[in-house]
Steps between C-alpha positions, in 0.01 A plus 500: 500500500434368848280749684314511827215739564295612807542666837663190662820576319503872584723472807745276321534752214553782745775304674673402180463847351274562198659610172307686224670442164454863394614635837812289467583623150858519614487121522476484118798459271504841321675358195229240448229762553653713225526189282131424560396855412718490187343173386155643564552826309687338212249220455197728514666745259550222246150363564343841431693520174377154404142604579534791258614252236193288569275805463636555148434139394198277471422131480778253574767769507315682777470178702873439457594846622258471795660169598845658490378799703335276759803269524745789531286703740386202708850356532637841599234555768547145630878538513465840668290342774733209569820705481351740756398206719851362484644845575351476849760398760277252676593404860406140430538237233306577177381272219249520212225254416568408136140427392354822640794695357444356152125555522554866590705548179233334284225706663668834439588423136149374422340789685710761321423339163126526569533850641709630210250359247211668682692828504539486121156363410311735733630841390206675667560326833868397515490534878310169517803332351713688752292354784572149369870587480494624861317190623749270327793682665323483839439127454862444404623694803298315760559160336871584519470597866319173562797321340741680740596258778667644814554344840300749705159619607301721256222753558299666216346847513196470276438871465842541340437199276181666375688825450771325296237337277317829441819695432630235259172495304463880491852559371459226237164640383645852483795373296266331251295818468806711422622237254183505290343842552800719420706529180821302502774738613799451723307678778193275482721193468705605805185568705347162408829326584536688829144429615527127433844475663374702797206264531728195508742648754239653733301177491811309603610725785152572640430127480824425682413766761188298572727211596656474847753222570618373839802269460517192720789486743776250452455454124787520256560830320418505128770457236491855357774421250286231337200736491710767331620252238141394443392864470761570235403181318136611497610844379706335227199305381294819511749687286510210253123524464519878477782469247281273292234769493759764411646284223154434360426872489833573335441229240152634436633854474771395256251295300260793487784733402609263226140469381466879494826530309382235257167678455685827457722332244194371317333839522800693367666249267392335179445129559641388164815709458574601860527864391319777689139535389288804417437591866869481590588697187260781594634513857861513383423765241325716758803469728742590219294801394500627858878463518537667162296797618732543797834422331438637151588198286295351213288186498418309182188285478538236230216299347593168336276284281629173355461481122482132409382344823153420361659299219678278752174447689309417183760278336667334800232515768457688827763292679762627255365853543532475877855370464586794276361743758703332775822533300432863411402576859824345626707702253328830574507444875875434504602798290375752759741710702450769763217733402361254243194277509325273250149371572252279320173686465303215347490273196786597270538849647789612718595838646830639622623794707838671472631775727762708319668839475660476154329387180773248420412311821146451375617398153738243649214351703278484190783332311527231767124441484508473120787252515314269736174526307643445153744222583350165392354283774510121489177321585528122484604420141466839334646848522271801511580865443222699660599866496296784644364850452617749761357837600666750733361793701730708721428688822454795521473616137251232392292504817525533875234254614535122512205415277579778255852365446373144460239610246753705304747211492222276369415752227864507391514121511193466274665739255813282503284195434355660187838625376690205353817708470539571874507293815504785752283812486515788745182680591430794268211718603391601150504149355358318798221745580314371195521150642383628838203674338420179315513307825273755668258473210497123548404544865224742400375252240462234765285742701308597187361149473373512857362855471323453165706760315511290183237556232420374152472708185346366181618583146265429215585270206325530160440289194672700227262394223173579675600748768318297761645441847652157532595529865716675756849450634525540875798708614624524858541840664630601842365814660770579755378718791796737455630453146165464331479260205820295478586380145484121458852498357620614844313268734434185294872402484521551876193284550662229288830517690329475838246238396209733579392468137352159580256643753437808288450291185239284669312810615511649149375179339217453747387864492515532121306177441236602752455834322497347150232251599249789499590614146336399173583141414706583189755720683826349618721601793878482448722448807882506503688221676846551646775241442528478878145366521606204288762405759227433757324167500126505434455790253268290283293405806475865597368597155245220511390595852459869408288414196271287715474759778430797270284316247702637208499282191851369429495614135456861615825497701821577315830454682803687365857380546836627375771301326713505816239287676574208270874561469566493878348153558382370167374154594307612806352810336376307196347234724309761701388683184362179352301431815358854505415490129322170555256690724395703196700811593660702218881536514667806346869579460568858606769744376563281199812583300707644784652171618789292375303198383153614402463251215622212717243602761222484242618156391500367856134572581176558303423854616155641433615858457813703429524846653734707284720715722423871508854587392421390143212747476720802571518704178373194311298721266820663371767236572533236226692258723228506768232448237692206359529337843129553567414351164726199567349432843148525360590257224651264757183513705282424202714205394490358855133590542584718803312824568715817512442797734713812454585699813594866519255643243515874566389662172231458235774444243634202692149356525451550127826317435386202707169492315674500164740220606216290641577505873233333714494717814651821631567662835649836591445854622326599180232242575483559872713568806508251788234605753348374823178311447301780663620749236418278205133475593278219382706277278339422168610438147566866414584711808478881477877540520538335160193649336622849586815440296290413194642151456232282342459239230411772248848650543662171409270455204610837370863400544445179311 
């Protein structure tokens, strides 16, 4: 801009007539002024939104959003300035210096980028970033004014220039403070936008007020039409840049929405089958129960467990198992109608919900489920018929709470699984309460291990011929805090089903061996092993480790197993038994004579002892058949050179019978009840409990 300064020009200005840009606001094109303000507000609005996006990101994504914010905001401010400049109806010819104009755009974009980054990275002093933003806008404005070429004389008022700089910086700093120090709401966003826009506009008009132009006489009037076209072209470019920012935000919003939907899908749907998962099932059931409470209809909760899925996994591999689940999931998902839902809960378990008013509606739904589950499915080159066990609990008669209905449906489903004659079982309170009590007992048993509620009782074993103690059998007892002593026949099967017997069995073995190590060296300790323990790898190593830790001689440990241990996994069980016996441990077969293949069991392994089941001792003194069986077992033991111990000796007559038939050892209530170690006292060869009953070698001599 050509300008002349100093008092020598004062008279000339007065003659020509001075014109303040602000005082001649009527000389502006109002349409272009509105366009400039629109560009300013729109661009800053989008820039503020982009800054919020940058705040939520880090690393390269943050830098990308800051660049977009700076480009959008800087371009908008730059376009606002030049559109407003071109809106002025200048009395003389006007041009723009291209280099200075381009530099002003670069300066404002770079300055805003730096300022925005400082605003974000200095959350305790965002106003410092606002100062940088204000300075960059000031620099852009006065570089733009410097690029404004008009044929006339120019005078600057420096006090107004300083005011414009201060106002621009203050408004920018205040906008940054609101942006970072207040929660993001439409109010805070509007205030931040308004302050920054106000800073840009006041800077421009105060800065232009500082400028006084005196046109030179005789010069051609400016081509206002060309300036208007240029202004609209600049505005068009501005809106393209702003549109780019808007499009980027929309794409990011859609991408985020799609990501959220995908995450929601993953959170509420099973990844393999595409069916709703456990969380979605619970939500839907809660919704249906609420509707049922208001509208009075019934809701059935259906538990489904596939019957032969494990066989497919074992025989055909997990890929075939997954394919089977996909097919079943597809079938069950596509059979659902209004008020029906099928979900995969996990593994080979599914659950369904049916809203109904008449019983036949529920039965029809169950029939459709059965059809899909029992129809053969084709997997590669083979057909599989899986089948399922189904349990049903109905709201409100079988429960009113979500978890209660699910639990009751599961109880009915487990009953269906055990009943080979039925596929579907409805919840029946009387029948399923026993299962519930059993489940509760299992939970208590798990706590019993942690809370040391388990204890060991010891039952004495005697040599029949001499009356001397040969050892003790350790028996597990559970002292429940509410129920008192729980019989082993109640909790041991539960421990085996849940796998807790492995942990319990190790504790029993370790504790019993530690106790027996302090006894006389000729007394043995007998410990029962569960078949479940043989399914775990390392039983032989555990026995060896316990013997070393406790210092108990291997020959003093007797491990008792039942026939079922060998029958369930013959090869593995025999291999483990051989390894344990190689340590020097005695192996006894317990409950002999009650199984289906007792003689085959004896042939398969060289047992050291046979424990004759207590059932054969009942009324043996008066029952010829029982006496014949006892005599046969004793003869078998002698021929195989295996020691025989008779369990369940409860009377002197039974003991006399065993002595006459030549039994080696005896155990039973007549000889001593199982007791805690503290009640037995000091263990020796003839404890008081036996001596009090008068059982001694002299008695046997008299019998002989």
